[in-house]
Each structure stands twice: as structure tokens, then as C-alpha cells.
Amino acid sequence: MKGVILSINPQTTIIDLSHRIPSHAVEDGAYVWRSCYRYFPDGTVHVAIVDPGVGSERRPLVAKSSRYFFFAPDNGLLTHVFDQEAEVEVRQVENKQYRLDSEGHTFDGRDVFAPAAAWLTKNQSFSSYGRVVGDPYRFKIAQPHWEQSALVGEVVYVDAFGNLITNLFLSHVKEVREFTKRPNPLIRIANHSIDGLVGSYTEGDRTAPHALINSDGQLEIFCKESSASVLLQVSRHEAVKLS
Amino acid sequence: MKGVILSINPQTTIIDLSHRIPSHAVEDGAYVWRSCYRYFPDGTVHVAIVDPGVGSERRPLVAKSSRYFFFAPDNGLLTHVFDQEAEVEVRQVENKQYRLDSEGHTFDGRDVFAPAAAWLTKNQSFSSYGRVVGDPYRFKIAQPHWEQSALVGEVVYVDAFGNLITNLFLSHVKEVREFTKRPNPLIRIANHSIDGLVGSYTEGDRTAPHALINSDGQLEIFCKESSASVLLQVSRHEAVKLS
Amino acid sequence: MKGVILSINPQTTIIDLSHRIPSHAVEDGAYVWRSCYRYFPDGTVHVAIVDPGVGSERRPLVAKSSRYFFFAPDNGLLTHVFDQEAEVEVRQVENKQYRLDSEGHTFDGRDVFAPAAAWLTKNQSFSSYGRVVGDPYRFKIAQPHWEQSALVGEVVYVDAFGNLITNLFLSHVKEVREFTKRPNPLIRIANHSIDGLVGSYTEGDRTAPHALINSDGQLEIFCKESSASVLLQVSRHEAVKLS
């Protein structure tokens, strides 16, 4: 893909966000993308590809927000972008001028997305890419909800260290504090109870899970110097209760 | 290596092709190189290193084709370049001006290849690198052949997903179609039969292997969302028969 | 981190040194850093982060030598830099102008180190970062010593191939040669004896460990085409005796 991009625009600065997203893990890819895209300069052209969807009937898409362009297959990867960015316009990538010819269709990253993205850095117009898409695929983003006297969220991502990142934000912790009139929330996950928050990964002992507010403002559950995912036998979608 | 390159020419754009080639897997490295080098801009200086060969008696080589320069040890990595490119001239990298001094010889990437490649981007003449090499090492590239009424190729590469890439191209499929007068070839590998081709990785069911023509025009055998190499217990050099 | 850097200075050339340092392996990170930082151009801004230390009470530091700048948490990562570079000045990174705001403190790479490093490439003054630090943390660098008639060093790093890199240099080998009056040192490690040095990884047979002087001038113990660490059941700090 990089050779294709540099052949079209040798001045491009190319940055790899992640090569660690497992095949088919569209929600993971969407989450990682969400967590970092906004740190890039205005005008950045983002490209994300996670199977399945590439090379199949899934349409290749390009989206335009006030700050960025985003290329991805129509498989849900853009879900968080739609959720976070205002006034996103989406088009199908179908202009054959921005495509490499090849006999098969297994490497759309190289043949479709890379050249299309590179031509956008050469000031091709957004509308020249193809027809407007009104119904791009979005998966459901889980939202915390109250069940009796607990605010129930869930694990939305397990990072490379096995830390459990939840959809509960500092604002949810404050909401629970106002309800319980206690400064420290009780956090329950998979038969474990965690009493309150610590300030960093180096606090607490190694015998129990701990929780903190991470640098994205999200409640995160970790085990000191080991994998909370392995130790608690927990993965994405596991419920996390605040009370 | 990158520090050495940037110290000689700070304007260099450095792209990593792959860090996933296993040690000693020269044929894998040569295959991956072949599949991507031609997508880079004219004048690109390519460098590939796979043990063994580095730091031993194997000569460091530089090759020049009409579009590119290629640096590699004389261990077969350049085999596909010689096969694909017309009028390749090869020289030994022996000019000490383009070399870093060091006490040992275990990191020729840093001490020999990186500085030699960087100096070439600074317009040093190709002939200044060293003597012409007339007999660079090449491994044998397997060619499909007819056995009775089947065209027999083989697996030439197993990719990171476990997909089996063969040396049978779309032209071979057409050759078999003309012979059999049937539109769909029968593909046989390791006691499995695959009836015809699908169009993408998302087609077919998960209980059997499938085949398609990939974006490089090659017949590729895959298992939907799993590793064909693991499931069929097949690796490089396994025979693939078309009839 | 790269998005943050490019947002501050789009002209930055960003190079990844390594993403393979295990969490908490501060000595490994310090070793890898030591082995490559000096190959970069003058004025390079180096950044290294290895947990623990980030986001905790460990101070973020910036060091300035005659050629480079170095950012790292105060957890020992800078140990070899202090050992190798003359006249290193160290300051704490505490100027809030060079910091991203965020609710938590788990991603200081993005919120503290990346912006601080990027601003330094925009010619902010070194003294504007914060107060001088007189007592940065350094771990003890093991030095070879004589025990009876053997010079005893140790394994200081196990590389990705399982090769065992020691703190014994060519100068130590020469010292032992002068003492023993024999050209080839006897090398002992974990009940194995290695008789003398070879010139490259391709020499010797596969049934026994071998030793050579690597490209950094260090005695390195390897097993041909396999992992010496696995085969000898040896890791960092294992004693290596020369006699």
C-alpha cells in the first residue's frame, strides 16, 4: 500500500496506527481508530481496513468531516467516527480513475484504498469519488444504563496489556457519586468487587484488580503488572456495575 | 539501520516492507519482496536482508534495473528480481567508503547495507560500489507442468492468514479450461478437492477450503476466517493440481 | 503519540526504534536504546518509554548531551545514556505549556512525552522545560571482574533470536589472552564450555553453542539457527567466564 501511495504522491507522510487488530475484529479496529484519530493534524487522510468486508460486496467508503477524511470498507469501522464527528458526508469509492487494475479482488487495500487516499492528498475533489451513501453500516454502541441502584456499563476494549477499558466515563462516576452520596464507587465485574479508584497503574497490590480513570477519561480495570483479561477471565461485552 | 541512513541523507523517506519474515526463510523474503517492490516510485532503493548469508562469506550485492536499485546478500533473495526485471546489472558492495567500521560482523544491515543504500540516494555512481558479479545465487523457481491430464503447480507462499498462494496464474486456469472444455477447474490439494473458483474471501461456507484468483493474479486457496495451512496441514511446496 | 507530534510539527521525521520491549523491562529498553541512539543525526530528539514509571510518581525527564536530546521517565531508562555521553544535563518535564490536558494519567506518552518532544523540535529552549534534576535514577551497570584466573562477565541482553549478549568486549578478550598466553579464550556459561571464537553466525555446527564478537564489539553466545537462550536455559544476568 505504501508503495502505491508514494508513487502517486511522494510527499506523503505515512503513519501506521496499528497492525495488531485481529482479522475480523471490526469493533476493535473501530475502537482503536476512535481513540487516536483526533490527535492528527487537520486535513489528515485516515485509512482503516479490517476484514471481513474487503473484496466482498461491502462498498468501499470515504467520509468527510470538518477536519478529516476517512477511508474504510462499509463494515462498521466508521461507527465511532459517525458518533463523534459532526456533519459527516459519506461517498462510495467507485471512480475507476482512483483505482489500480488487478485481476483479482483480494487486496483492496493496495488496489482501491491506497490509490484513492493518495489522490485525495493531491487535491482531487471529494465529490468525484462516487455517489453519496445515506445508509453506511454502523454497529450498535453500547450505552451505560441504570439497573436498580447500579449504573451498568460494559468492557468495550481489551488492550495489549490485558487492561479492560469500559464505556463508563468520569461523568458516569460522578453521576453514581451523586446518587450514592459516597466519594468512592463500588465497581463490580465477574464476581470481583473493586472499592474505589486509584490514580495510576503503579498503585495498589498485585493480588487484586484495580480501577482508574485512564487518559481518555474512561474507567479502566487492570491488574498490576499482569493481564486483567486473563486473570478475571473476562473479555469484551462483560458487564461492569458502578454503585 | 534507520539512524545510519538518516545520518547520511536526512531527506530519505524510509518505508518498512516487512519485519515478519522468519530468520533463514530466504524464499519467503524473496516472495514478499517480489509481490511489492514494483509498486514503489521509480528510483527507489530497495534493501532486503534475511539470514543466513549476512556476515558470512556471502557477498553483499547491489543490483540495478531500469527502474530500481536492490541491495541484498548473495543468498537468493534477488531471485525473483532477476526473473522479473529486464537487464539487471549486479555488483558486489565492497567500497569501504560506503561502510561503517565495526569490530564484529554480525550486523551488516547497519554497517554495510544501510550506509551503502543511503549513499546511493546521494547520487554516488553505481559502478563505484565494486566489481561486477556474473553469477549471483538464484534458487530454482518452481514452474507448473502437465502430468497426464492435470496441470501441477505448488504452494509458493503461506501468508500471515494461513492462505496458500500458488504458482498457478489466471493464464494457467485458462489453459486448463481450454483443455477440459469445462468453465470451472477442479483443484486438488492434499486429499481435498475444490470445485471451481469463488470471487472473494467472504464467499462459500466455513466447512471446506475454497480457491480464488488473488489481486496478484495467482490462484490462492483459503479457508473462510481460518488458516488453510493449519486446517489442510499444508505448507510451501505442497502440490496443487488443476484439471 | 505520532498524531500529537505531527500536529505540533508536521515536518518531523518519526522513526520507531522498537515496539518489542516487554512491559516493565526497563533494563532491556535501556540496552536497546544504548545500542542504537548514536547512529542518529546530531540534534535528534529521542523518546523512550517503558513501564513502570509512566503515570506514577516517577518524574518525566529530558536530558541534553552534546549531540542529542533524550526524553524518558525517571525509572532508569537513561542509565546507559548517562554512562556513555559526556556532560549530560537533566531537567524535569513540568512546563504545562508542553502538555496535553487529559482527565487521567495512564497515557503519558501521548499527553506528556510526545508534545514535549515535538515542541523541542520547534526550538523551544531546553531550560524552559522545568527544574534541573541532580539525582536521576540509574540502575547499576554490571562490570566484568576477575575471579581467580577467570574474567567473569554476564549476559546483559537476550535478543529476538535468543542470542546472549554479554558485557565482555573485545578488550576483555585481549586482556584474557595476555593473561593466559593462549590465542583462544575458553568461554564457560551454565555448564557449557565454548572453545574460542568464530567469525559469523554461519560458522560451526548446530549441536553446540558458539561465541563471536558482534558488531557492537561485544562477546555474544549463539546457537546456529536456534535460540541459545532456550537451549542453554539461560537469561539476563547469567555469569559468563573467560579464561
XYZ file of C-alpha atoms in Angstrom:
729
model
C 0.000 0.000 0.000
C 2.796 2.450 0.876
C 4.482 2.000 -2.479
C 1.216 2.820 -4.240
C 0.726 5.933 -2.101
C 4.262 7.216 -2.623
C 4.096 6.539 -6.360
C 1.083 8.876 -6.563
C 2.300 11.460 -4.049
C 5.954 11.140 -2.988
C 5.489 13.949 -0.425
C 3.046 11.949 1.714
C 3.870 11.398 5.391
C 2.600 7.876 6.113
C 1.956 6.813 9.726
C 0.989 3.292 10.828
C -1.660 3.426 13.543
C -1.806 -0.291 14.302
C -1.097 -3.642 12.687
C -2.335 -5.516 15.749
C -6.077 -5.586 15.071
C -7.034 -9.268 14.666
C -8.705 -10.243 11.370
C -12.466 -9.783 11.514
C -12.287 -7.714 14.736
C -14.154 -4.751 13.289
C -15.259 -3.413 16.695
C -11.672 -3.481 17.965
C -10.472 -1.649 14.898
C -13.221 0.943 15.226
C -12.351 1.449 18.890
C -8.617 1.898 18.285
C -9.330 4.296 15.437
C -11.688 6.322 17.633
C -9.074 6.590 20.359
C -6.409 8.181 18.170
C -7.701 9.803 15.009
C -8.404 13.201 16.560
C -4.758 13.695 17.541
C -3.707 14.062 13.904
C -3.345 17.376 12.081
C -6.324 18.902 10.289
C -6.652 17.554 6.772
C -5.212 14.135 7.595
C -6.471 11.350 5.326
C -7.179 8.302 7.521
C -7.398 4.784 6.081
C -8.545 1.744 8.079
C -9.101 -1.774 6.804
C -10.248 -4.781 8.807
C -11.653 -7.944 7.242
C -14.306 -9.047 6.573
C -15.773 -6.682 4.094
C -12.778 -6.025 1.899
C -13.046 -7.522 -1.542
C -16.599 -8.661 -0.965
C -19.884 -6.978 -1.700
C -19.115 -4.401 1.033
C -18.751 -0.993 -0.572
C -15.514 0.945 -0.101
C -16.405 4.266 1.547
C -14.850 7.674 2.025
C -16.186 10.003 4.717
C -15.512 13.710 5.184
C -15.827 15.575 8.468
C -14.927 19.177 9.225
C -11.316 18.190 9.992
C -10.536 14.889 8.265
C -11.117 12.354 5.538
C -11.701 8.672 6.411
C -11.475 5.650 4.105
C -12.871 2.272 5.194
C -14.998 -0.610 3.950
C -18.708 -0.390 4.767
C -18.451 -2.910 7.613
C -18.861 -0.754 10.718
C -15.302 0.551 11.048
C -16.634 4.105 10.723
C -19.194 3.669 13.532
C -17.376 5.771 16.128
C -16.418 8.399 13.552
C -20.118 8.896 12.803
C -20.782 9.049 16.542
C -18.037 11.570 17.330
C -17.824 13.860 14.313
C -20.438 16.409 13.308
C -21.743 16.677 9.739
C -20.057 13.677 8.174
C -20.656 13.215 4.463
C -20.142 9.718 3.043
C -19.487 8.633 -0.526
C -18.782 5.347 -2.227
C -15.299 4.952 -3.716
C -16.205 3.951 -7.244
C -14.332 6.278 -9.618
C -12.079 3.945 -11.626
C -9.524 6.731 -12.115
C -8.527 6.314 -8.462
C -8.108 2.549 -8.651
C -5.331 0.162 -9.684
C -6.210 -2.529 -12.172
C -5.699 -6.089 -10.990
C -7.066 -9.480 -11.915
C -8.426 -10.474 -8.513
C -10.048 -8.581 -5.662
C -8.285 -9.798 -2.548
C -6.069 -6.813 -1.850
C -8.361 -3.809 -1.995
C -6.030 -2.040 0.444
C -3.465 -1.826 -2.330
C -5.758 -1.592 -5.345
C -8.651 0.557 -4.064
C -7.976 2.306 -0.752
C -4.298 3.259 -1.112
C -4.621 4.967 -4.516
C -7.948 6.604 -3.602
C -6.448 8.050 -0.408
C -3.278 9.179 -2.168
C -5.251 11.008 -4.876
C -7.180 12.871 -2.165
C -3.865 14.269 -0.860
C -3.360 15.562 -4.419
C -6.484 17.706 -4.080
C -8.943 15.634 -6.075
C -12.473 16.731 -5.172
C -14.376 14.692 -2.588
C -17.467 14.568 -4.791
C -15.502 12.993 -7.656
C -15.134 9.726 -5.704
C -18.659 8.455 -6.243
C -22.287 8.620 -5.219
C -23.432 9.764 -1.773
C -24.106 6.881 0.651
C -27.002 7.521 3.014
C -27.025 4.284 4.952
C -23.486 3.248 5.879
C -23.375 0.249 8.218
C -22.989 1.082 11.924
C -22.858 -1.387 14.784
C -24.669 -0.529 17.985
C -22.528 1.367 20.506
C -23.375 0.065 23.961
C -24.569 2.790 26.358
C -24.490 2.528 30.170
C -27.912 2.267 31.842
C -29.307 2.137 35.376
C -30.449 -1.220 36.757
C -31.979 -0.685 40.205
C -29.284 1.157 42.153
C -26.317 0.395 39.870
C -25.107 2.046 36.689
C -24.268 -0.811 34.312
C -21.700 -0.410 31.570
C -19.503 -2.932 29.812
C -15.988 -3.710 28.642
C -15.591 -2.175 25.181
C -11.935 -2.999 24.528
C -9.161 -5.204 25.898
C -5.815 -3.581 25.201
C -2.464 -5.245 24.502
C -1.685 -5.411 28.237
C -4.986 -7.117 29.050
C -6.430 -3.972 30.617
C -10.231 -3.753 30.436
C -11.491 -0.470 29.035
C -15.145 0.295 29.683
C -17.807 2.600 28.292
C -18.083 4.258 31.727
C -16.593 7.756 31.764
C -15.657 10.120 34.573
C -19.092 11.719 34.130
C -20.714 8.354 34.954
C -18.594 8.029 38.087
C -19.774 11.490 39.147
C -23.373 10.514 38.425
C -23.021 7.485 40.709
C -21.362 9.593 43.425
C -24.328 11.953 43.419
C -26.706 9.024 43.693
C -24.881 7.150 46.460
C -23.546 10.195 48.334
C -20.263 8.263 48.693
C -16.982 9.535 47.201
C -15.754 6.107 46.082
C -17.827 3.972 43.739
C -18.000 0.229 44.212
C -17.074 -1.455 40.929
C -18.284 -4.990 40.246
C -17.143 -7.229 37.401
C -17.375 -11.029 37.098
C -17.692 -11.787 40.820
C -14.985 -9.294 41.732
C -15.545 -6.108 43.684
C -13.208 -3.139 43.438
C -13.526 -0.453 46.074
C -12.845 2.939 44.541
C -10.309 4.262 42.073
C -6.539 4.557 42.128
C -4.506 7.176 40.298
C -2.066 5.099 38.237
C -1.069 1.571 37.213
C 1.658 1.518 39.854
C -0.700 1.858 42.805
C -2.302 -0.957 44.790
C -1.114 -4.518 45.321
C -0.723 -7.365 42.842
C -3.315 -9.677 44.364
C -6.469 -7.929 43.190
C -7.823 -5.967 40.249
C -7.873 -2.187 40.443
C -9.640 0.572 38.556
C -8.668 4.043 37.385
C -9.777 6.767 35.015
C -7.497 6.489 32.005
C -6.135 9.233 29.785
C -9.219 9.064 27.578
C -11.432 9.705 30.621
C -12.683 6.106 30.699
C -12.967 3.736 33.641
C -10.341 1.031 33.131
C -9.824 -2.140 35.150
C -6.309 -3.526 35.437
C -4.180 -5.972 37.376
C -0.840 -4.619 38.437
C 1.852 -5.881 36.040
C -0.377 -8.618 34.632
C -3.396 -9.130 32.395
C -6.789 -8.401 33.955
C -8.420 -10.108 30.979
C -6.590 -13.355 31.711
C -6.863 -13.195 35.492
C -10.554 -12.273 35.633
C -11.387 -14.444 32.594
C -13.160 -11.501 31.087
C -13.441 -10.131 27.549
C -15.382 -7.540 25.535
C -19.052 -7.042 26.489
C -18.559 -8.217 30.102
C -20.837 -6.151 32.375
C -19.289 -3.603 34.758
C -21.518 -2.244 37.553
C -20.987 1.007 39.436
C -22.795 1.626 42.726
C 19.793 0.959 10.261
C 17.452 3.943 10.022
C 19.716 6.115 12.117
C 22.624 5.332 9.794
C 20.534 6.144 6.714
C 19.238 9.438 8.107
C 22.709 10.455 9.266
C 23.928 10.154 5.660
C 20.798 11.554 3.983
C 18.262 13.217 6.310
C 15.831 13.661 3.374
C 15.304 9.913 2.910
C 11.757 8.535 3.081
C 12.168 5.141 4.769
C 9.414 2.527 4.419
C 9.365 -0.834 6.230
C 8.134 -3.571 3.889
C 8.048 -6.386 6.421
C 9.606 -7.434 9.700
C 7.720 -10.730 9.704
C 9.999 -12.843 7.525
C 11.269 -15.671 9.749
C 15.048 -15.993 10.104
C 16.545 -18.116 7.352
C 13.346 -18.014 5.262
C 15.063 -16.670 2.161
C 12.374 -17.934 -0.242
C 9.647 -16.239 1.825
C 11.573 -13.000 1.848
C 12.163 -13.188 -1.900
C 8.464 -13.855 -2.477
C 7.265 -10.944 -0.323
C 9.779 -8.650 -1.990
C 8.604 -9.730 -5.446
C 4.981 -9.053 -4.541
C 5.506 -5.417 -3.602
C 8.672 -3.852 -4.981
C 7.130 -2.746 -8.293
C 4.562 -0.528 -6.546
C 7.256 1.903 -5.427
C 8.258 5.051 -7.294
C 10.986 4.927 -9.934
C 14.417 5.315 -8.435
C 13.509 3.655 -5.130
C 16.451 1.997 -3.389
C 15.251 -1.359 -2.009
C 17.101 -3.184 0.767
C 16.268 -6.719 1.908
C 18.112 -8.817 4.448
C 17.271 -12.336 5.556
C 19.702 -14.634 7.332
C 21.629 -16.742 6.614
C 24.175 -15.095 4.441
C 24.692 -11.856 6.300
C 28.059 -11.569 7.968
C 29.264 -14.804 6.480
C 31.156 -15.466 3.293
C 28.061 -14.441 1.281
C 28.841 -11.325 -0.720
C 26.718 -8.203 -0.214
C 25.227 -7.306 -3.599
C 23.651 -4.290 -5.250
C 21.547 -4.753 -8.405
C 20.331 -2.108 -10.833
C 17.322 -2.479 -13.104
C 15.748 0.118 -15.362
C 13.575 1.417 -12.506
C 15.203 0.495 -9.186
C 18.229 -0.379 -7.119
C 18.211 -3.503 -4.915
C 20.553 -4.358 -2.042
C 20.671 -7.899 -0.634
C 23.121 -10.586 0.441
C 24.035 -13.132 -2.236
C 21.760 -15.816 -0.775
C 18.906 -15.968 -3.284
C 16.832 -13.001 -2.082
C 17.238 -11.404 -5.510
C 15.968 -14.486 -7.394
C 12.565 -13.058 -8.312
C 14.052 -9.664 -9.151
C 16.302 -11.356 -11.720
C 13.273 -13.253 -13.023
C 11.019 -10.205 -13.324
C 13.274 -7.323 -14.279
C 14.992 -6.876 -17.621
C 18.686 -6.030 -17.914
C 19.734 -6.274 -14.294
C 23.343 -5.402 -13.572
C 24.848 -6.737 -10.340
C 27.858 -5.537 -8.382
C 29.487 -6.510 -5.125
C 29.280 -3.936 -2.318
C 32.941 -3.680 -1.426
C 33.890 0.010 -1.485
C 34.970 0.745 2.089
C 33.889 4.376 1.737
C 30.275 3.214 1.929
C 30.747 1.112 5.029
C 30.728 1.732 8.795
C 33.690 0.461 10.762
C 32.895 -2.033 13.484
C 34.772 -4.724 15.346
C 32.487 -7.659 14.531
C 30.446 -8.640 11.505
C 27.056 -9.621 12.892
C 25.066 -6.547 11.932
C 25.821 -5.985 8.254
C 22.400 -4.371 7.886
C 23.660 -1.451 9.918
C 27.332 -1.490 8.925
C 27.197 -2.460 5.233
C 23.723 -2.284 3.657
C 22.269 0.817 5.340
C 25.193 3.142 4.572
C 25.667 1.729 1.055
C 21.972 2.274 0.267
C 21.958 5.754 1.780
C 24.974 6.826 -0.268
C 23.196 5.684 -3.441
C 20.375 8.135 -2.655
C 23.114 10.806 -2.575
C 23.931 10.077 -6.206
C 27.076 8.003 -5.816
C 27.707 6.115 -9.049
C 26.567 2.502 -9.252
C 29.907 1.382 -10.652
C 31.762 2.811 -7.651
C 30.324 0.114 -5.372
C 32.551 -2.722 -6.538
C 33.237 -5.349 -9.156
C 30.564 -6.783 -11.457
C 29.116 -10.103 -10.232
C 28.242 -12.506 -13.037
C 26.977 -15.441 -11.021
C 24.702 -14.255 -8.205
C 22.996 -17.117 -6.373
C 19.424 -17.882 -7.509
C 17.185 -20.607 -6.178
C 15.056 -22.555 -8.634
C 11.609 -21.007 -9.197
C 9.113 -23.856 -9.473
C 7.149 -23.838 -12.762
C 3.792 -25.579 -13.303
C 3.902 -28.603 -15.619
C 1.424 -31.072 -17.121
C 1.165 -34.548 -15.623
C -1.261 -36.624 -17.678
C -4.437 -34.554 -17.739
C -3.639 -32.221 -14.835
C -1.591 -29.032 -14.646
C 0.522 -29.356 -11.487
C 1.717 -26.319 -9.603
C 2.648 -25.839 -5.971
C 2.206 -23.626 -2.916
C 4.870 -20.918 -3.101
C 3.916 -18.863 -0.053
C 1.790 -19.136 3.073
C 0.675 -15.668 4.126
C 0.019 -14.326 7.634
C -3.610 -15.536 7.498
C -2.594 -19.078 6.509
C -3.783 -18.591 2.927
C -1.951 -20.779 0.391
C -0.601 -18.842 -2.569
C 0.359 -20.931 -5.593
C 2.450 -20.512 -8.724
C -0.686 -21.081 -10.831
C -1.886 -17.884 -12.500
C -5.108 -16.934 -14.238
C -3.400 -17.877 -17.526
C -2.931 -21.429 -16.210
C -6.592 -21.630 -15.254
C -7.489 -20.569 -18.807
C -5.095 -23.169 -20.214
C -6.859 -25.882 -18.198
C -10.288 -24.610 -19.262
C -9.271 -24.947 -22.909
C -8.031 -28.473 -22.275
C -11.029 -29.701 -20.285
C -13.718 -27.675 -22.090
C -15.225 -27.011 -18.663
C -15.572 -23.488 -17.227
C -14.664 -24.462 -13.665
C -11.368 -26.181 -12.895
C -11.182 -28.925 -10.308
C -8.454 -28.044 -7.802
C -6.828 -30.807 -5.787
C -4.504 -30.353 -2.808
C -3.595 -32.836 -0.069
C -6.646 -35.109 -0.456
C -9.007 -32.165 -0.774
C -10.924 -31.274 -3.921
C -12.173 -27.764 -4.597
C -14.728 -27.320 -7.336
C -14.160 -24.041 -9.123
C -13.302 -20.547 -8.008
C -15.084 -18.001 -5.848
C -14.746 -14.226 -6.144
C -13.727 -13.177 -2.613
C -12.772 -14.401 0.866
C -16.319 -13.850 2.092
C -17.918 -16.352 -0.265
C -18.559 -20.031 0.410
C -19.064 -21.819 3.713
C -16.653 -22.374 6.596
C -16.513 -26.164 6.367
C -14.307 -26.537 3.296
C -11.370 -24.869 1.570
C -12.058 -22.508 -1.329
C -9.981 -21.037 -4.113
C -9.872 -17.654 -5.842
C -7.655 -15.587 -8.092
C -5.986 -13.060 -5.821
C -5.023 -9.473 -6.552
C -1.670 -10.591 -7.940
C -3.458 -12.856 -10.435
C -2.454 -16.019 -8.562
C -4.590 -18.995 -7.585
C -4.948 -18.876 -3.810
C -6.513 -21.470 -1.515
C -8.144 -20.255 1.698
C -10.489 -21.340 4.480
C -13.100 -18.778 5.379
C -12.000 -16.899 8.506
C -9.386 -19.503 9.418
C -5.975 -20.793 8.339
C -5.929 -23.116 5.329
C -2.346 -24.003 6.167
C -3.362 -25.273 9.612
C -6.607 -26.934 8.548
C -5.187 -28.718 5.494
C -1.844 -29.378 7.199
C -0.127 -27.943 4.179
C 2.925 -25.752 3.700
C 5.214 -24.424 0.951
C 5.941 -26.818 -1.940
C 2.696 -28.808 -1.498
C 1.426 -29.859 -4.936
C -1.723 -28.215 -6.344
C -3.372 -29.926 -9.338
C -5.730 -28.277 -11.816
C -7.914 -30.383 -14.089
C 1.759 9.808 20.002
C 2.609 10.347 16.326
C -0.557 12.326 15.705
C 0.317 14.626 18.588
C 3.856 15.113 17.279
C 2.747 15.845 13.711
C 0.033 18.224 14.906
C 2.722 20.311 16.616
C 5.409 19.937 13.943
C 4.253 18.424 10.617
C 7.856 18.401 9.336
C 9.034 15.841 11.896
C 10.643 12.630 10.669
C 9.438 9.980 13.134
C 11.341 6.683 13.431
C 10.233 3.718 15.555
C 13.209 2.152 17.304
C 11.393 -0.799 18.853
C 7.949 -1.855 19.978
C 9.231 -5.194 21.244
C 10.447 -4.199 24.709
C 8.296 -6.152 27.202
C 6.369 -4.114 29.772
C 8.434 -3.379 32.859
C 11.686 -4.461 31.151
C 13.468 -1.193 31.850
C 16.956 -2.716 31.581
C 16.103 -4.222 28.169
C 14.784 -0.903 26.955
C 17.860 0.918 28.216
C 20.105 -1.633 26.494
C 18.339 -1.409 23.129
C 18.390 2.372 23.316
C 22.113 2.374 24.086
C 22.821 0.139 21.121
C 21.274 2.431 18.533
C 20.861 6.041 19.628
C 24.312 7.158 18.498
C 23.628 6.241 14.866
C 21.100 9.046 14.515
C 21.876 12.510 13.167
C 23.020 15.281 15.503
C 20.095 17.088 17.074
C 17.821 14.039 17.085
C 15.193 14.105 19.835
C 14.964 10.591 21.312
C 11.932 9.414 23.289
C 11.773 6.119 25.187
C 9.004 4.861 27.431
C 8.888 1.587 29.311
C 6.540 0.902 32.205
C 6.613 1.079 35.171
C 7.186 4.665 35.970
C 4.872 6.319 33.489
C 1.872 7.960 35.075
C 3.101 7.250 38.567
C 5.162 9.353 40.867
C 8.176 8.883 38.543
C 9.146 12.231 37.096
C 9.237 12.694 33.325
C 12.753 13.755 32.370
C 14.513 15.380 29.442
C 18.296 15.068 29.088
C 20.627 17.028 26.829
C 24.021 15.832 25.671
C 26.371 17.483 23.189
C 24.623 15.734 20.263
C 21.094 14.774 21.318
C 18.030 15.258 23.470
C 16.517 12.302 25.358
C 13.044 12.036 26.907
C 12.236 9.225 29.360
C 10.568 8.598 32.709
C 12.885 8.644 35.735
C 12.969 4.846 36.003
C 16.475 4.001 34.820
C 15.928 4.083 31.063
C 18.559 6.826 30.787
C 21.209 4.807 32.679
C 23.342 3.947 29.648
C 22.955 7.439 28.209
C 24.462 8.862 31.403
C 27.212 6.246 31.188
C 28.088 6.905 27.533
C 27.534 10.619 26.993
C 29.664 13.404 28.405
C 28.147 16.425 30.139
C 24.523 15.401 30.256
C 22.156 17.986 31.731
C 18.818 16.700 33.054
C 15.592 18.581 33.651
C 12.117 17.611 34.769
C 9.366 17.969 32.143
C 6.909 20.093 34.095
C 6.036 23.108 31.929
C 2.295 22.761 31.349
C 2.573 24.570 28.005
C 4.181 21.421 26.562
C 1.489 19.061 27.828
C -1.903 17.877 26.604
C -4.781 18.127 29.023
C -6.494 14.845 29.854
C -8.607 13.515 32.688
C -6.458 10.512 33.620
C -2.739 9.858 33.681
C -2.321 6.495 32.000
C -1.009 7.611 28.633
C 1.828 9.998 29.419
C 3.455 9.015 26.127
C 0.691 10.840 24.311
C -0.055 13.570 26.849
C 3.398 14.417 28.225
C 6.306 12.986 26.228
C 5.052 13.356 22.649
C 4.104 17.056 22.892
C 7.187 17.914 24.955
C 9.458 16.250 22.368
C 7.644 17.844 19.457
C 7.964 21.333 20.954
C 11.712 20.792 21.320
C 11.929 20.254 17.543
C 10.282 23.689 17.261
C 13.239 25.260 19.042
C 11.778 25.756 22.487
C 14.630 26.292 24.943
C 15.811 23.311 26.980
C 15.716 25.318 30.200
C 12.036 26.159 29.702
C 11.037 22.528 30.381
C 11.480 22.605 34.129
C 13.845 22.445 37.041
C 17.286 20.785 36.892
C 17.303 17.206 38.217
C 20.506 16.293 40.037
C 19.692 12.735 41.049
C 18.030 10.865 38.175
C 17.570 7.158 38.872
C 20.247 4.857 37.436
C 20.430 1.116 37.786
C 23.805 -0.491 38.384
C 25.632 -1.449 35.167
C 27.360 -4.783 35.787
C 31.124 -4.673 35.200
C 33.319 -7.710 34.483
C 35.725 -8.647 37.273
C 38.485 -11.200 37.867
C 37.736 -14.234 39.995
C 40.903 -16.283 40.445
C 42.093 -16.928 36.891
C 38.845 -16.110 35.062
C 37.356 -12.818 33.942
C 33.672 -13.002 34.877
C 31.059 -11.051 32.985
C 27.373 -11.660 32.479
C 24.575 -11.780 29.933
C 23.195 -8.242 29.620
C 20.635 -8.794 26.867
C 18.855 -11.626 25.091
C 17.941 -10.537 21.579
C 14.939 -11.548 19.464
C 16.833 -14.570 18.102
C 17.732 -15.804 21.580
C 21.370 -14.759 21.201
C 23.086 -13.953 24.504
C 24.865 -10.606 24.507
C 27.398 -10.091 27.283
C 29.177 -7.193 28.929
C 32.513 -8.673 27.793
C 34.102 -6.656 24.977
C 36.954 -7.371 22.578
C 39.218 -5.530 25.036
C 38.320 -8.087 27.723
C 39.128 -10.937 25.359
C 42.526 -9.355 24.724
C 43.075 -8.927 28.474
C 42.410 -12.650 28.975
C 44.721 -13.556 26.067
C 47.543 -11.624 27.697
C 46.906 -13.361 30.989
C 46.628 -16.912 29.612
C 49.128 -16.555 26.770
C 46.681 -18.533 24.609
C 45.069 -17.037 21.482
C 41.649 -18.583 22.076
C 39.752 -17.915 25.274
C 37.752 -20.667 26.936
C 34.200 -19.409 27.487
C 32.057 -21.004 30.178
C 28.341 -20.463 30.694
C 25.838 -22.646 32.577
C 27.834 -25.898 32.422
C 28.769 -25.360 28.788
C 32.294 -24.688 27.551
C 32.968 -22.908 24.273
C 36.476 -23.128 22.883
C 37.357 -19.882 21.167
C 35.541 -17.519 18.845
C 34.075 -17.899 15.379
C 33.674 -15.105 12.836
C 29.970 -15.259 11.991
C 26.626 -16.890 12.812
C 27.033 -19.301 9.898
C 30.173 -20.963 11.244
C 30.336 -24.056 13.446
C 27.865 -26.889 13.800
C 24.329 -26.911 15.156
C 24.967 -29.202 18.113
C 26.755 -26.761 20.400
C 26.759 -23.091 21.371
C 29.322 -20.791 19.750
C 30.677 -17.350 20.540
C 31.721 -14.379 18.434
C 32.460 -10.681 18.735
C 29.359 -8.913 17.447
C 29.111 -5.663 15.526
C 28.995 -3.683 18.758
C 32.306 -5.247 19.824
C 30.630 -7.457 22.437
C 31.092 -11.157 23.112
C 27.879 -12.878 22.041
C 26.902 -16.509 22.525
C 24.613 -18.114 19.938
C 23.326 -21.441 18.716
C 23.353 -21.835 14.947
C 19.855 -21.209 13.607
C 18.215 -21.619 17.022
C 17.838 -19.833 20.363
C 20.795 -20.062 22.735
C 18.566 -18.704 25.493
C 16.149 -21.595 25.111
C 18.746 -24.299 24.516
C 21.059 -23.296 27.368
C 18.150 -22.285 29.619
C 19.880 -19.017 30.246
C 18.658 -15.435 30.635
C 19.920 -11.978 31.651
C 22.486 -11.872 34.480
C 23.781 -15.415 33.814
C 27.526 -15.477 34.501
C 29.956 -15.824 31.574
C 33.561 -16.741 32.411
C 36.582 -16.155 30.186
C 39.842 -17.965 30.848
